[in-house]
Coordinates of C-alpha atoms in Angstrom, one line a residue:
M30 CA 82.8 -69.5 -34.1
S31 CA 79.2 -71.4 -32.4
R32 CA 75.7 -70.0 -33.0
F33 CA 75.6 -70.0 -29.2
H34 CA 78.1 -68.0 -28.9
W35 CA 77.6 -65.9 -31.8
R36 CA 74.3 -65.2 -30.8
S37 CA 75.6 -64.4 -27.1
R38 CA 77.1 -61.3 -28.1
L39 CA 75.2 -59.3 -30.8
T40 CA 74.6 -56.0 -30.3
P41 CA 71.8 -54.1 -31.3
I42 CA 74.3 -52.4 -33.9
A43 CA 74.9 -55.8 -35.4
A44 CA 71.6 -56.8 -35.1
L45 CA 69.9 -54.5 -37.4
A46 CA 72.8 -55.7 -40.0
L47 CA 71.0 -58.5 -40.1
L48 CA 67.9 -57.6 -40.4
A49 CA 68.5 -54.6 -43.1
A50 CA 70.3 -56.8 -45.1
A51 CA 69.5 -56.6 -48.5
P52 CA 71.0 -58.0 -51.7
A53 CA 72.2 -54.3 -52.5
A54 CA 73.8 -54.3 -49.5
P55 CA 75.8 -58.4 -48.6
A56 CA 79.5 -56.7 -47.2
L57 CA 77.3 -54.6 -44.6
A58 CA 76.0 -58.3 -43.5
Q59 CA 78.7 -60.3 -43.2
S60 CA 80.1 -57.5 -41.3
V61 CA 78.7 -58.3 -38.3
N62 CA 81.8 -60.9 -37.1
S63 CA 84.0 -62.7 -39.6
T64 CA 82.1 -66.1 -39.0
S65 CA 79.0 -65.6 -38.6
P66 CA 76.1 -66.8 -41.3
D67 CA 76.0 -64.8 -44.4
L68 CA 71.7 -63.8 -43.8
A69 CA 71.7 -62.1 -47.1
N70 CA 72.5 -64.5 -49.1
P71 CA 70.3 -67.4 -48.1
D72 CA 72.0 -70.0 -49.7
S73 CA 74.7 -70.0 -47.0
I74 CA 72.2 -70.6 -44.8
G75 CA 70.0 -73.3 -46.4
A76 CA 67.1 -73.1 -48.9
V77 CA 64.3 -70.5 -48.0
A78 CA 60.4 -71.3 -47.2
D79 CA 58.0 -71.6 -49.8
T80 CA 56.8 -67.8 -49.8
S81 CA 53.0 -68.3 -49.1
E82 CA 54.1 -69.6 -46.1
L83 CA 55.7 -67.5 -44.5
I84 CA 53.6 -64.8 -45.0
N85 CA 51.2 -66.8 -43.8
D86 CA 53.4 -66.6 -40.5
L87 CA 53.9 -62.9 -41.1
N88 CA 49.8 -62.7 -41.2
Q89 CA 49.9 -64.4 -37.5
Y90 CA 52.8 -61.8 -35.8
G91 CA 50.8 -59.4 -37.5
Q92 CA 47.5 -59.6 -36.0
E93 CA 49.9 -60.1 -32.3
G94 CA 51.9 -57.7 -32.7
R95 CA 48.7 -55.3 -34.6
N96 CA 47.2 -54.5 -30.4
R97 CA 50.9 -55.2 -28.8
R98 CA 53.0 -52.4 -30.7
A99 CA 54.3 -49.3 -28.9
S100 CA 52.6 -45.9 -29.4
S101 CA 54.0 -44.7 -32.6
A102 CA 55.5 -41.9 -30.6
D103 CA 58.3 -43.9 -29.4
Q104 CA 59.5 -44.6 -32.3
V105 CA 61.7 -42.5 -35.0
T106 CA 61.6 -41.4 -38.4
S107 CA 65.0 -40.8 -39.0
V108 CA 68.2 -41.3 -38.1
S109 CA 69.5 -38.0 -37.7
Q110 CA 67.2 -38.2 -34.2
L111 CA 69.6 -40.9 -32.4
S112 CA 72.2 -38.8 -31.0
D113 CA 74.5 -42.0 -30.5
V114 CA 74.3 -42.5 -34.1
Q115 CA 77.3 -41.4 -36.7
P116 CA 77.3 -41.7 -40.5
T117 CA 81.0 -43.2 -39.4
D118 CA 79.2 -45.6 -37.7
W119 CA 80.2 -49.5 -39.7
A120 CA 76.2 -50.5 -38.9
F121 CA 74.6 -47.1 -40.0
Q122 CA 73.8 -47.7 -43.5
A123 CA 71.2 -50.7 -41.7
L124 CA 70.3 -48.8 -39.0
Q125 CA 68.9 -46.2 -41.4
S126 CA 67.2 -48.4 -43.7
L127 CA 65.0 -50.2 -40.5
V128 CA 64.2 -47.2 -39.3
E129 CA 63.4 -44.7 -43.2
R130 CA 62.3 -47.8 -44.9
Y131 CA 60.1 -50.0 -41.9
G132 CA 59.5 -47.5 -39.2
C133 CA 60.1 -50.5 -36.4
I134 CA 62.9 -48.4 -34.3
A135 CA 62.6 -47.0 -31.5
G136 CA 65.3 -45.0 -30.0
Y137 CA 66.2 -44.7 -26.1
P138 CA 63.6 -41.1 -23.8
D139 CA 67.1 -38.5 -24.0
G140 CA 67.3 -39.4 -27.6
T141 CA 70.6 -42.0 -28.0
Y142 CA 70.5 -45.7 -29.5
K143 CA 73.2 -47.6 -27.5
G144 CA 73.8 -49.9 -30.3
N145 CA 77.1 -51.0 -28.9
R146 CA 75.1 -52.1 -25.3
A147 CA 75.2 -55.9 -25.8
M148 CA 71.7 -57.5 -26.6
T149 CA 69.4 -60.7 -24.8
R150 CA 67.8 -63.1 -27.5
Y151 CA 64.2 -62.2 -26.2
E152 CA 65.5 -58.8 -26.7
F153 CA 66.5 -59.0 -30.5
A154 CA 63.3 -61.3 -31.0
A155 CA 61.2 -58.4 -29.6
G156 CA 62.7 -56.3 -32.0
L157 CA 62.6 -58.8 -34.9
N158 CA 58.8 -59.5 -33.8
A159 CA 58.4 -55.6 -34.4
C160 CA 60.1 -55.6 -38.3
L161 CA 57.6 -58.8 -38.6
D162 CA 54.4 -56.2 -38.3
R163 CA 55.8 -53.3 -40.4
I164 CA 56.5 -55.6 -42.8
Q165 CA 52.9 -57.4 -42.6
E166 CA 51.4 -53.5 -42.7
L167 CA 52.9 -52.5 -46.2
L168 CA 52.0 -55.6 -48.0
V169 CA 48.3 -55.1 -46.8
T170 CA 48.1 -51.8 -47.8
N171 CA 50.4 -53.0 -50.9
V172 CA 53.2 -50.6 -51.1
A173 CA 55.1 -51.3 -53.1
D174 CA 58.9 -51.4 -53.4
Y175 CA 59.6 -51.6 -49.5
A176 CA 59.3 -55.0 -48.6
T177 CA 61.2 -57.0 -51.4
K178 CA 61.3 -61.1 -51.9
A179 CA 64.7 -60.8 -50.6
D180 CA 63.5 -59.0 -47.9
L181 CA 61.1 -61.8 -46.6
E182 CA 63.9 -64.5 -46.9
V183 CA 66.4 -63.0 -45.4
L184 CA 63.8 -62.3 -42.2
K185 CA 62.3 -65.7 -42.9
K186 CA 65.9 -66.9 -41.9
L187 CA 66.4 -65.3 -39.0
Q188 CA 62.8 -66.1 -37.2
D189 CA 63.1 -69.7 -37.6
M190 CA 66.9 -69.0 -35.8
F191 CA 65.0 -67.0 -33.1
K192 CA 61.7 -69.0 -32.8
T193 CA 62.6 -70.9 -29.1
E194 CA 62.3 -67.1 -28.2
L195 CA 59.7 -65.8 -30.2
A196 CA 57.5 -68.7 -28.8
A197 CA 58.7 -68.0 -25.5
L198 CA 57.6 -63.3 -25.6
R199 CA 54.1 -64.7 -27.0
G200 CA 53.8 -66.7 -24.0
R201 CA 55.2 -64.7 -21.4
V202 CA 52.4 -61.8 -23.3
D203 CA 49.9 -64.3 -23.0
T204 CA 50.6 -65.0 -18.9
L205 CA 49.9 -61.2 -18.8
E206 CA 46.6 -60.8 -20.8
G207 CA 45.7 -63.4 -18.9
R208 CA 46.9 -61.5 -15.3
I209 CA 44.7 -58.3 -16.2
S210 CA 41.7 -59.5 -18.0
Y211 CA 41.8 -61.0 -14.5
L212 CA 42.7 -58.1 -12.5
E213 CA 39.7 -56.4 -14.8
K214 CA 37.3 -58.5 -13.3
T215 CA 38.3 -59.3 -9.7
Q216 CA 39.1 -55.5 -8.6
F217 CA 37.7 -52.9 -6.4
S218 CA 36.6 -50.0 -8.7
T219 CA 37.4 -49.7 -12.7
T220 CA 37.7 -46.1 -11.2
T221 CA 39.0 -46.0 -7.6
K222 CA 41.4 -47.0 -5.7
L223 CA 41.6 -47.3 -1.9
T224 CA 44.7 -46.8 -0.3
G225 CA 45.0 -46.8 3.5
N226 CA 47.6 -45.5 6.5
A227 CA 47.7 -46.8 10.3
I228 CA 49.4 -45.2 12.7
L229 CA 50.3 -46.9 16.3
G230 CA 51.8 -43.9 18.8
L231 CA 53.9 -44.8 21.6
Q232 CA 54.4 -41.6 23.3
G233 CA 55.3 -40.7 27.7
G234 CA 56.0 -36.9 28.8
T235 CA 57.6 -34.9 32.0
L236 CA 57.6 -31.6 33.5
T237 CA 61.4 -31.0 34.6
G238 CA 60.9 -29.8 38.1
D239 CA 57.2 -29.6 37.9
D240 CA 55.9 -31.1 41.4
D241 CA 52.1 -31.2 40.2
D242 CA 50.7 -34.3 39.8
S243 CA 48.6 -34.1 36.8
N244 CA 51.4 -33.3 34.4
A245 CA 52.9 -36.5 36.6
E246 CA 54.1 -39.1 33.5
N247 CA 52.0 -39.7 31.9
V248 CA 51.6 -42.6 29.0
T249 CA 49.6 -43.2 26.3
F250 CA 49.4 -45.8 23.6
S251 CA 46.7 -44.7 21.3
N252 CA 46.0 -44.9 17.3
R253 CA 45.1 -42.9 13.2
V254 CA 43.6 -45.0 10.9
R255 CA 42.5 -43.8 7.8
L256 CA 41.1 -45.5 4.7
V257 CA 41.0 -42.9 1.3
F258 CA 39.3 -44.1 -1.7
N259 CA 40.9 -42.4 -4.3
T260 CA 38.4 -41.5 -7.8
S261 CA 39.0 -40.2 -11.2
F262 CA 35.8 -39.5 -14.3
T263 CA 38.0 -38.4 -16.5
G264 CA 42.0 -39.9 -15.4
Q265 CA 43.4 -36.4 -15.1
D266 CA 41.0 -35.6 -12.2
T267 CA 40.9 -36.6 -8.4
L268 CA 38.3 -36.6 -6.1
T269 CA 39.5 -37.8 -2.7
T270 CA 36.7 -39.4 0.6
R271 CA 38.6 -39.6 3.5
L272 CA 37.4 -41.9 6.6
E273 CA 39.1 -41.4 9.9
T274 CA 39.2 -43.7 13.2
N275 CA 41.8 -41.3 15.9
N276 CA 42.0 -41.3 20.1
V277 CA 45.6 -39.6 19.9
Q278 CA 46.3 -37.1 22.2
N279 CA 48.9 -34.9 23.5
P280 CA 50.4 -36.8 27.0
L281 CA 51.0 -33.7 29.0
N282 CA 47.8 -31.3 28.4
D283 CA 48.8 -28.1 30.1
V284 CA 52.0 -28.3 28.2
T285 CA 50.5 -25.3 25.9
G286 CA 54.0 -24.3 24.0
L287 CA 54.5 -28.2 22.9
G288 CA 51.9 -27.7 21.3
S289 CA 50.4 -31.4 19.9
L290 CA 51.6 -34.5 17.9
S291 CA 51.2 -34.2 13.8
Y292 CA 49.3 -37.1 14.7
G293 CA 47.4 -36.9 17.2
D294 CA 43.9 -34.6 16.7
G295 CA 41.3 -36.8 18.5
N296 CA 40.1 -38.6 21.8
S297 CA 38.1 -41.3 21.0
N298 CA 37.4 -44.2 18.1
Q299 CA 34.2 -42.8 15.5
I300 CA 34.3 -43.5 12.1
S301 CA 34.7 -40.0 10.6
L302 CA 35.0 -38.3 7.3
T303 CA 37.5 -36.6 7.7
Y304 CA 38.7 -34.8 4.3
L305 CA 35.9 -34.5 0.8
G306 CA 37.2 -32.6 -1.8
Y307 CA 37.5 -32.9 -6.0
R308 CA 41.0 -31.7 -7.5
F309 CA 40.6 -31.0 -11.2
P310 CA 43.0 -29.0 -14.2
I311 CA 41.6 -25.7 -16.1
G312 CA 43.8 -25.8 -19.5
E313 CA 47.1 -26.6 -18.6
K314 CA 48.2 -24.7 -16.6
V315 CA 45.3 -24.5 -13.8
E316 CA 45.0 -26.5 -10.8
A317 CA 41.5 -25.9 -8.8
L318 CA 40.8 -27.8 -5.4
V319 CA 37.1 -27.6 -3.8
G320 CA 35.9 -29.8 -0.7
T321 CA 33.4 -29.4 2.1
T322 CA 35.0 -31.3 4.3
G323 CA 39.1 -31.7 5.7
L324 CA 40.5 -28.9 3.7
D325 CA 43.7 -26.8 4.5
L326 CA 46.1 -24.4 3.7
D327 CA 48.7 -26.8 2.5
D328 CA 46.2 -28.0 0.1
I329 CA 46.4 -25.9 -1.4
H330 CA 50.0 -24.0 -0.4
D331 CA 53.7 -25.3 -1.4
T332 CA 55.1 -26.5 2.3
H333 CA 58.5 -26.3 0.9
N334 CA 60.1 -29.2 3.6
P335 CA 59.7 -32.4 1.9
F336 CA 61.1 -34.1 4.8
L337 CA 59.6 -33.6 7.7
Y338 CA 55.8 -33.0 6.7
G339 CA 53.4 -35.0 5.6
D340 CA 50.5 -35.3 8.3
G341 CA 51.4 -37.6 10.7
S342 CA 54.1 -39.1 8.5
G343 CA 57.3 -36.9 8.6
A344 CA 58.2 -34.8 12.0
L345 CA 56.3 -36.2 15.3
S346 CA 55.1 -32.2 16.4
R347 CA 52.4 -30.1 14.7
F348 CA 55.2 -27.5 14.6
G349 CA 57.6 -29.5 12.8
D350 CA 54.9 -30.5 10.7
R351 CA 54.6 -27.0 8.6
P352 CA 55.1 -23.9 9.4
P353 CA 52.3 -22.3 11.8
V354 CA 51.5 -19.4 9.6
L355 CA 50.0 -22.5 7.5
R356 CA 47.6 -23.7 10.0
Q357 CA 44.5 -20.5 9.4
P358 CA 41.3 -21.8 10.3
A359 CA 40.1 -24.3 6.5
D360 CA 37.6 -27.1 6.8
A361 CA 35.8 -26.0 3.3
G362 CA 36.4 -23.8 0.2
V363 CA 38.2 -23.7 -3.1
G364 CA 42.0 -23.2 -4.5
F365 CA 44.0 -22.2 -6.8
V366 CA 47.4 -23.1 -8.0
W367 CA 48.8 -21.4 -11.7
S368 CA 51.5 -22.6 -12.6
P369 CA 53.1 -20.5 -15.6
S370 CA 56.2 -22.9 -15.8
D371 CA 58.2 -25.8 -13.6
Q372 CA 59.7 -23.5 -11.6
W373 CA 56.8 -21.0 -10.5
S374 CA 54.2 -21.5 -9.2
I375 CA 51.0 -19.1 -8.0
G376 CA 48.6 -20.3 -5.7
A377 CA 45.2 -18.9 -3.7
A378 CA 42.6 -20.1 -2.5
Y379 CA 40.1 -18.9 0.0
M380 CA 38.4 -21.7 2.6
A381 CA 35.8 -21.3 5.7
G382 CA 36.7 -22.4 9.1
N383 CA 32.3 -24.0 9.4
A384 CA 30.8 -24.1 6.4
A385 CA 27.8 -26.3 7.2
S386 CA 26.6 -24.4 10.3
P387 CA 24.0 -21.8 8.7
S388 CA 24.3 -19.8 12.5
D389 CA 25.3 -16.6 13.7
G390 CA 28.7 -16.8 13.3
S391 CA 29.0 -19.4 11.0
G392 CA 28.7 -20.2 7.2
L393 CA 30.1 -20.1 4.6
F394 CA 31.1 -15.8 5.1
G395 CA 30.1 -15.6 8.1
G396 CA 32.2 -17.4 10.4
S397 CA 35.9 -17.9 10.5
Y398 CA 37.6 -18.0 7.3
S399 CA 40.7 -17.4 6.1
A400 CA 42.4 -15.9 2.2
S401 CA 45.5 -16.9 1.4
A402 CA 48.0 -16.7 -1.5
S403 CA 51.3 -18.0 -2.2
L404 CA 54.6 -17.7 -4.7
N405 CA 57.0 -20.9 -5.3
Y406 CA 59.9 -21.6 -6.4
K407 CA 62.0 -24.6 -7.1
S408 CA 64.6 -25.4 -9.5
S409 CA 65.2 -27.7 -11.7
D410 CA 67.5 -30.0 -10.5
S411 CA 64.8 -29.3 -7.2
R412 CA 67.4 -28.9 -5.2
F413 CA 66.1 -25.8 -3.9
S414 CA 62.7 -24.7 -3.1
A415 CA 61.6 -21.2 -1.3
G416 CA 58.3 -20.0 -1.1
L417 CA 56.7 -16.5 0.2
F418 CA 53.1 -17.0 1.9
F419 CA 50.5 -14.4 2.9
A420 CA 47.1 -15.0 4.3
H421 CA 44.1 -12.4 6.2
S422 CA 41.7 -14.6 8.4
Y423 CA 38.8 -14.4 10.9
Y424 CA 38.1 -16.0 14.0
S425 CA 35.3 -15.9 14.9
N426 CA 34.1 -17.1 18.5
D427 CA 30.5 -17.3 18.0
D428 CA 31.6 -20.0 15.8
Y429 CA 30.7 -23.0 17.4
Q430 CA 33.6 -25.2 16.6
Y431 CA 35.4 -22.5 19.5
A432 CA 32.1 -21.7 21.1
D433 CA 33.7 -24.2 24.3
E434 CA 37.0 -23.6 23.7
D435 CA 39.4 -21.0 21.9
L436 CA 40.2 -19.9 18.4
G437 CA 43.2 -21.9 18.1
L438 CA 45.5 -19.2 16.8
L439 CA 47.9 -20.3 14.4
G440 CA 46.8 -24.0 14.9
R441 CA 48.0 -24.5 18.8
T442 CA 51.1 -25.0 17.8
G443 CA 52.3 -21.7 20.0
T444 CA 52.2 -20.4 23.8
R445 CA 48.9 -20.1 25.8
R446 CA 48.5 -15.9 24.7
T447 CA 48.9 -16.6 21.1
I448 CA 46.1 -19.0 21.2
N449 CA 42.9 -17.4 22.9
P450 CA 44.5 -14.0 22.7
F451 CA 40.8 -12.3 23.8
G452 CA 39.6 -14.3 25.7
D453 CA 35.5 -14.7 24.1
H454 CA 36.2 -12.0 21.8
S455 CA 36.5 -13.0 18.2
A456 CA 40.0 -11.8 16.1
I457 CA 41.2 -10.8 12.8
S458 CA 44.8 -11.5 11.4
N459 CA 47.0 -11.2 9.1
S460 CA 49.8 -13.4 8.1
V461 CA 53.1 -13.5 6.4
G462 CA 56.0 -16.1 6.0
L463 CA 58.7 -17.9 4.3
Q464 CA 60.0 -20.8 3.7
A465 CA 63.2 -22.2 2.0
N466 CA 64.7 -26.1 1.6
Y467 CA 68.2 -26.8 0.1
L468 CA 69.6 -30.4 -0.6
F469 CA 73.7 -29.9 -0.2
S470 CA 73.4 -33.8 -1.5
P471 CA 70.8 -36.4 -1.7
K472 CA 72.5 -37.5 1.7
V473 CA 71.8 -34.0 3.8
G474 CA 69.2 -31.4 3.5
L475 CA 68.4 -27.6 4.9
N476 CA 65.1 -26.2 5.4
G477 CA 64.0 -23.2 7.6
W478 CA 60.9 -20.9 7.9
V479 CA 60.0 -17.7 9.7
G480 CA 56.5 -16.2 10.3
Y481 CA 54.7 -13.0 11.3
T482 CA 51.7 -12.7 12.7
K483 CA 49.8 -9.4 13.1
A484 CA 46.3 -10.1 15.0
E485 CA 44.1 -7.6 16.9
D486 CA 40.3 -8.0 19.1
A487 CA 37.8 -7.9 16.5
Q488 CA 35.9 -5.6 19.6
S489 CA 38.7 -3.9 20.2
D490 CA 41.6 -2.1 19.8
D491 CA 43.5 -4.4 21.9
S492 CA 46.9 -6.6 19.2
I493 CA 49.7 -9.2 18.7
D494 CA 52.3 -9.3 17.6
V495 CA 53.5 -13.2 17.3
L496 CA 56.7 -14.4 15.3
N497 CA 57.5 -18.4 15.2
W498 CA 60.6 -19.7 12.9
A499 CA 62.2 -23.1 12.2
V500 CA 65.8 -24.4 11.5
G501 CA 65.7 -28.1 10.6
L502 CA 68.7 -30.9 9.2
V503 CA 67.3 -33.7 7.7
F504 CA 69.0 -37.2 6.3
P505 CA 67.7 -38.7 4.1
D506 CA 68.6 -42.0 3.2
L507 CA 70.4 -42.7 6.5
G508 CA 71.8 -46.3 7.1
K509 CA 69.6 -47.3 4.4
E510 CA 67.0 -46.4 1.3
G511 CA 63.6 -45.2 3.2
N512 CA 65.4 -44.4 6.0
L513 CA 64.5 -40.8 7.6
G514 CA 67.1 -39.0 10.5
S515 CA 66.1 -35.3 11.3
L516 CA 66.5 -32.2 13.3
L517 CA 64.7 -29.5 14.5
V518 CA 65.1 -26.2 16.3
G519 CA 62.6 -23.5 16.7
Q520 CA 60.2 -21.3 18.3
P521 CA 56.6 -21.8 18.5
P522 CA 54.4 -18.6 18.2
T523 CA 55.0 -16.1 21.3
V524 CA 53.8 -12.6 21.4
I525 CA 56.9 -10.5 21.6
S526 CA 54.7 -7.7 21.8
A527 CA 51.2 -6.6 22.6
D528 CA 49.0 -3.9 23.3
G529 CA 46.0 -4.0 26.1
V530 CA 46.6 -7.8 26.6
E531 CA 50.1 -9.4 27.9
E532 CA 53.1 -10.5 26.0
D533 CA 54.8 -13.4 26.7
D534 CA 57.4 -13.3 29.1
E535 CA 60.0 -16.9 28.5
T536 CA 60.6 -17.7 24.7
P537 CA 59.8 -21.5 24.1
I538 CA 62.3 -23.5 22.1
H539 CA 61.9 -26.4 20.3
V540 CA 64.0 -29.0 19.6
E541 CA 63.1 -32.6 17.2
A542 CA 65.0 -35.4 17.3
L543 CA 63.9 -38.3 15.1
Y544 CA 64.7 -41.5 13.0
R545 CA 62.8 -43.3 10.8
W546 CA 63.7 -46.8 10.3
A547 CA 62.0 -48.1 6.8
V548 CA 61.5 -52.0 7.8
N549 CA 60.0 -52.1 4.0
D550 CA 58.0 -50.2 1.8
F551 CA 54.6 -50.7 3.9
I552 CA 56.1 -50.7 7.1
S553 CA 58.3 -47.8 9.3
I554 CA 59.4 -47.3 12.9
T555 CA 60.0 -43.7 14.0
P556 CA 61.1 -43.4 17.5
G557 CA 61.9 -39.8 18.8
V558 CA 62.2 -36.6 21.4
I559 CA 60.7 -33.5 21.7
A560 CA 62.0 -31.2 24.3
V561 CA 60.6 -27.6 24.8
F562 CA 62.6 -25.1 26.6
N563 CA 60.5 -22.8 29.1
A564 CA 57.4 -25.2 27.7
D565 CA 54.2 -22.3 28.9
T566 CA 52.5 -24.5 31.5
G567 CA 50.6 -21.1 33.1
N568 CA 52.3 -21.1 36.3
D569 CA 56.1 -21.7 35.8
N570 CA 57.9 -22.1 32.2
N571 CA 59.4 -25.4 32.6
T572 CA 60.9 -27.7 30.5
A573 CA 59.1 -29.9 28.7
V574 CA 60.4 -33.1 27.5
L575 CA 58.0 -35.7 24.9
G576 CA 59.6 -40.0 24.1
V577 CA 57.4 -41.0 20.7
V578 CA 57.6 -44.2 19.1
R579 CA 55.4 -44.2 16.0
T580 CA 55.4 -47.1 14.2
E581 CA 53.3 -46.8 10.3
F582 CA 51.7 -49.4 8.9
S583 CA 50.6 -48.1 5.1
F584 CA 48.8 -50.2 2.5

């Protein structure tokens, strides 16, 4: 058998036998292969070089390896830690020797060694280099009876046999070090990472059976661009700063039941600061968030809508992006998430709608605000998750954010009567929501929510009861990895009963279908259709239809 063929069949166990072989166990080394060189017997290979020359080589390898060696946490200290290695294995003593005499063997993260898997010459060279480093340390610290002359002779022969691979490995590491050095010198910042997202939206809508020219077939082409700076000062915290420009508007302005697009909330392309928040840990189980601009309840509370949630990257509609009960007054404030285990978490937040204004009816505590809490669960295999949510909110009509518009109850995702139920009066609301998500398989999932809100006029006894729900089917990786198909059916926020004000005559039904095609890791194109039956137009309840083609660039 040729030397090349012997090397190509070498497994980690066979390599260990070669590395650990010593005069006390020559038969073990010979058992690797009946025609293999007897590396435990140096005379069968050739005269060994002078020991002083070998030690010089060891010094060189040791110096290089000291800066590249893996963390000691990866090493095993006893052969019993490797679950797939048994005392009856033919190379058990060789592996035991390398683990317990030299400590230069690392197992896989699952606690196995996989000794029967074929290995490359590069892998063997890396393992040999690790053992050379360890022997060099033993020599320097004068640990007796660890590295014997016979060990050095065997290792010298292995070093000569694999000198080509060792040189190539050293060259590859040198190249990587050069690239790392270049990146460190030319990087944007040592503490900040810049990411970006650009959305181009082509959308057009119509009302079936409507003769109003203001709701004719409108087609718009608009954009939303975000630049996000994530800064970490300790490695565990994140300061997020987001700059944004947005000119996306709803093509059917008079159809309140249809709501807004998930990526649309602007009418100009002026650059503005739309998010500033600092997230940091408190101990091992608590994470805190504090911010002055752009905070929302979903920054603290889970949405349990993993495939359609994305703040513009998931569902096409604002209603389908997340449960409406999560859209309460918010902009600045503080929140906490306590995770007592991997399966359970509890979130709590206080957020104000216009904390920066000192005017009456505004500010951190005098204006619109929401106090919220949630209890969330996810299974250990992440196939099922569920959450219970509650929020107490105050919508201030004096707040400048709403003074010239309306209260925007539940984020303007429902009918006209839910958006501005009490005229020019402020409102107090209590909302509760239940969410769930389940993956039948990696290719099929089901999610949904139900939400109820009780809103009262702050200046009278008028009140309304608002209901919303949705059920969605998702098909991850439909067609290829990264793609997504989805069908969502639900009822946008609707007044189901009222005291002192009118309730909705009809119940709108929201239907949304989309297919996100991942062109590559950075570009996706999402065509989709949104239809709202019994759409609230202020006159007749017609069917509103909106077609969308969203193109997204991420970098």
